[in-house]
Amino acid sequence: MLPKINTLLYACDLENQTQSAIELVFSLALTHQAKIVLMHVMEPLNPQAASMIHNYISDDVLETMRNEANSHVQQRMNTLLKEFIERHQDELSELTIEPETLITSGLPAEAIQQAAQQQGADLIIMNSRTHSTIGQMVLGSTANKVVHSSDIPVMVVPIK
């Protein structure tokens, strides 16, 4: 039996160059009548930065800043979806499941895989920027980490 795609997890960094990836996500959702979960991962501060910030900013202020950052990201995600759907409303008229958004925090590769498992995703779709070979060997990339450790299929859309 061929695998069924019911849920697509689109891990998006919310940069401006996501057009080709989001088009592919919606095309697959239409083809498979699948649910789209648009997710974004908020990376934690490194320990040194977190320590410095805690020395100067109270926990209440930090919590307010986190909430404002989450609200800003949620607004960007909603705007991205709204503008895309409005621009392609004729083509997307048969989309039966409204896209969902998800904001998580943590190390991106781990957070993406955890979200995919929690959402019951059948396919992870993500962007990957073009990096030099040396840059990938030294730094690695989130997409590379997810591809090599995921239990479900991962589709990587190159952004140049």
Tab-separated table of C-alpha atoms in Angstrom:
chain	number	residue	atom	x	y	z
A	1	MET	CA	0.000	0.000	0.000
A	2	LEU	CA	1.271	3.446	-0.901
A	3	PRO	CA	1.943	5.780	2.026
A	4	LYS	CA	-0.758	8.342	2.809
A	5	ILE	CA	0.231	11.925	3.507
A	6	ASN	CA	-2.217	13.379	6.017
A	7	THR	CA	-0.077	16.001	7.746
A	8	LEU	CA	2.696	18.200	6.363
A	9	LEU	CA	5.013	19.951	8.795
A	10	TYR	CA	6.589	23.000	7.182
A	11	ALA	CA	9.503	24.187	9.316
A	12	CYS	CA	9.970	27.794	8.251
A	13	ASP	CA	12.576	30.322	9.303
A	14	LEU	CA	10.253	33.180	8.196
A	15	GLU	CA	12.858	34.749	5.964
A	16	ASN	CA	11.693	36.526	2.816
A	17	GLN	CA	12.756	33.798	0.383
A	18	THR	CA	10.211	31.137	1.332
A	19	GLN	CA	7.954	31.506	-1.724
A	20	SER	CA	9.019	28.362	-3.592
A	21	ALA	CA	8.806	26.222	-0.468
A	22	ILE	CA	5.387	27.453	0.617
A	23	GLU	CA	4.054	26.955	-2.917
A	24	LEU	CA	5.234	23.351	-2.786
A	25	VAL	CA	3.713	22.843	0.680
A	26	PHE	CA	0.289	24.050	-0.453
A	27	SER	CA	0.487	22.076	-3.688
A	28	LEU	CA	1.167	18.881	-1.742
A	29	ALA	CA	-1.603	19.711	0.736
A	30	LEU	CA	-4.074	20.107	-2.112
A	31	THR	CA	-2.964	16.940	-3.843
A	32	HIS	CA	-3.225	14.859	-0.680
A	33	GLN	CA	-5.948	16.858	1.115
A	34	ALA	CA	-3.451	17.082	3.960
A	35	LYS	CA	-3.237	19.349	6.964
A	36	ILE	CA	-0.440	21.946	6.944
A	37	VAL	CA	1.359	22.825	10.157
A	38	LEU	CA	3.551	25.899	9.654
A	39	MET	CA	6.117	25.893	12.437
A	40	HIS	CA	8.887	28.175	13.578
A	41	VAL	CA	11.555	27.419	16.168
A	42	MET	CA	12.771	30.141	18.510
A	43	GLU	CA	16.375	29.291	19.342
A	44	PRO	CA	17.536	29.635	22.949
A	45	LEU	CA	20.321	32.002	23.925
A	46	ASN	CA	23.724	30.507	24.513
A	47	PRO	CA	24.610	30.147	28.230
A	48	GLN	CA	26.943	33.155	28.283
A	49	ALA	CA	24.350	35.497	26.761
A	50	ALA	CA	21.619	34.138	29.035
A	51	SER	CA	23.819	34.710	32.083
A	52	MET	CA	24.591	38.293	31.065
A	53	ILE	CA	20.939	39.060	30.428
A	54	HIS	CA	19.852	37.590	33.785
A	55	ASN	CA	22.336	39.912	35.507
A	56	TYR	CA	20.640	43.011	34.071
A	57	ILE	CA	17.012	42.137	33.383
A	58	SER	CA	14.433	40.828	35.860
A	59	ASP	CA	12.547	37.594	35.263
A	60	ASP	CA	9.297	39.557	34.807
A	61	VAL	CA	10.812	41.696	32.065
A	62	LEU	CA	12.321	38.612	30.392
A	63	GLU	CA	8.920	36.909	30.410
A	64	THR	CA	7.339	40.006	28.849
A	65	MET	CA	10.051	40.070	26.175
A	66	ARG	CA	9.499	36.359	25.399
A	67	ASN	CA	5.755	36.893	25.108
A	68	GLU	CA	6.258	39.880	22.794
A	69	ALA	CA	8.671	37.875	20.629
A	70	ASN	CA	6.173	34.998	20.383
A	71	SER	CA	3.397	37.441	19.478
A	72	HIS	CA	5.586	39.001	16.789
A	73	VAL	CA	6.459	35.602	15.306
A	74	GLN	CA	2.799	34.519	15.411
A	75	GLN	CA	1.829	37.728	13.605
A	76	ARG	CA	4.475	37.110	10.910
A	77	MET	CA	3.262	33.534	10.431
A	78	ASN	CA	-0.375	34.648	10.193
A	79	THR	CA	0.557	37.358	7.687
A	80	LEU	CA	2.581	34.908	5.571
A	81	LEU	CA	-0.339	32.479	5.423
A	82	LYS	CA	-2.983	35.148	4.861
A	83	GLU	CA	-1.087	36.847	2.028
A	84	PHE	CA	-0.273	33.541	0.344
A	85	ILE	CA	-3.846	32.275	0.564
A	86	GLU	CA	-5.244	35.587	-0.735
A	87	ARG	CA	-2.777	35.597	-3.647
A	88	HIS	CA	-3.726	32.040	-4.630
A	89	GLN	CA	-7.342	31.904	-3.493
A	90	ASP	CA	-8.659	30.431	-6.751
A	91	GLU	CA	-6.135	27.601	-6.731
A	92	LEU	CA	-6.616	26.969	-3.008
A	93	SER	CA	-10.414	26.948	-3.045
A	94	GLU	CA	-10.416	23.166	-2.632
A	95	LEU	CA	-8.151	23.201	0.408
A	96	THR	CA	-10.394	21.613	3.022
A	97	ILE	CA	-8.234	21.928	6.144
A	98	GLU	CA	-7.181	25.345	7.393
A	99	PRO	CA	-3.411	25.578	7.984
A	100	GLU	CA	-2.235	25.624	11.584
A	101	THR	CA	0.710	27.444	13.125
A	102	LEU	CA	3.094	26.266	15.796
A	103	ILE	CA	5.853	28.142	17.607
A	104	THR	CA	8.332	26.117	19.611
A	105	SER	CA	11.644	26.845	21.243
A	106	GLY	CA	14.810	24.822	21.461
A	107	LEU	CA	17.536	23.581	19.186
A	108	PRO	CA	15.958	23.704	15.713
A	109	ALA	CA	16.726	20.175	14.466
A	110	GLU	CA	15.502	18.603	17.711
A	111	ALA	CA	12.440	20.853	17.952
A	112	ILE	CA	11.425	20.092	14.349
A	113	GLN	CA	11.614	16.353	14.903
A	114	GLN	CA	9.743	16.579	18.188
A	115	ALA	CA	6.995	18.686	16.584
A	116	ALA	CA	6.741	16.253	13.671
A	117	GLN	CA	6.209	13.395	16.097
A	118	GLN	CA	3.679	15.314	18.220
A	119	GLN	CA	1.727	16.464	15.149
A	120	GLY	CA	1.759	13.021	13.542
A	121	ALA	CA	3.460	14.485	10.470
A	122	ASP	CA	3.930	12.262	7.453
A	123	LEU	CA	6.401	14.618	5.771
A	124	ILE	CA	8.685	17.394	7.000
A	125	ILE	CA	9.317	20.192	4.520
A	126	MET	CA	11.976	22.778	5.161
A	127	ASN	CA	14.106	25.389	3.447
A	128	SER	CA	17.844	25.176	3.137
A	129	ARG	CA	20.076	28.030	2.217
A	130	THR	CA	22.977	27.365	-0.112
A	131	HIS	CA	26.164	27.187	1.938
A	132	SER	CA	29.703	26.411	0.932
A	133	THR	CA	30.933	22.850	1.377
A	134	ILE	CA	33.385	23.961	4.047
A	135	GLY	CA	30.618	25.862	5.853
A	136	GLN	CA	28.431	22.758	5.931
A	137	MET	CA	31.268	20.586	7.241
A	138	VAL	CA	32.209	23.022	9.990
A	139	LEU	CA	28.811	24.398	10.960
A	140	GLY	CA	26.405	21.805	9.677
A	141	SER	CA	22.864	22.888	8.953
A	142	THR	CA	19.482	22.311	10.492
A	143	ALA	CA	18.221	20.666	7.312
A	144	ASN	CA	21.213	18.342	7.192
A	145	LYS	CA	20.712	17.320	10.828
A	146	VAL	CA	16.998	16.670	10.322
A	147	VAL	CA	17.530	14.702	7.095
A	148	HIS	CA	20.057	12.401	8.734
A	149	SER	CA	18.187	11.760	11.968
A	150	SER	CA	14.485	11.852	11.080
A	151	ASP	CA	12.276	8.787	11.206
A	152	ILE	CA	9.920	10.273	8.621
A	153	PRO	CA	10.632	11.601	5.125
A	154	VAL	CA	12.132	15.073	4.828
A	155	MET	CA	11.842	17.271	1.756
A	156	VAL	CA	14.396	20.065	1.542
A	157	VAL	CA	13.672	23.014	-0.744
A	158	PRO	CA	16.832	24.902	-1.716
A	159	ILE	CA	16.831	28.667	-1.401
A	160	LYS	CA	19.531	30.581	-3.190
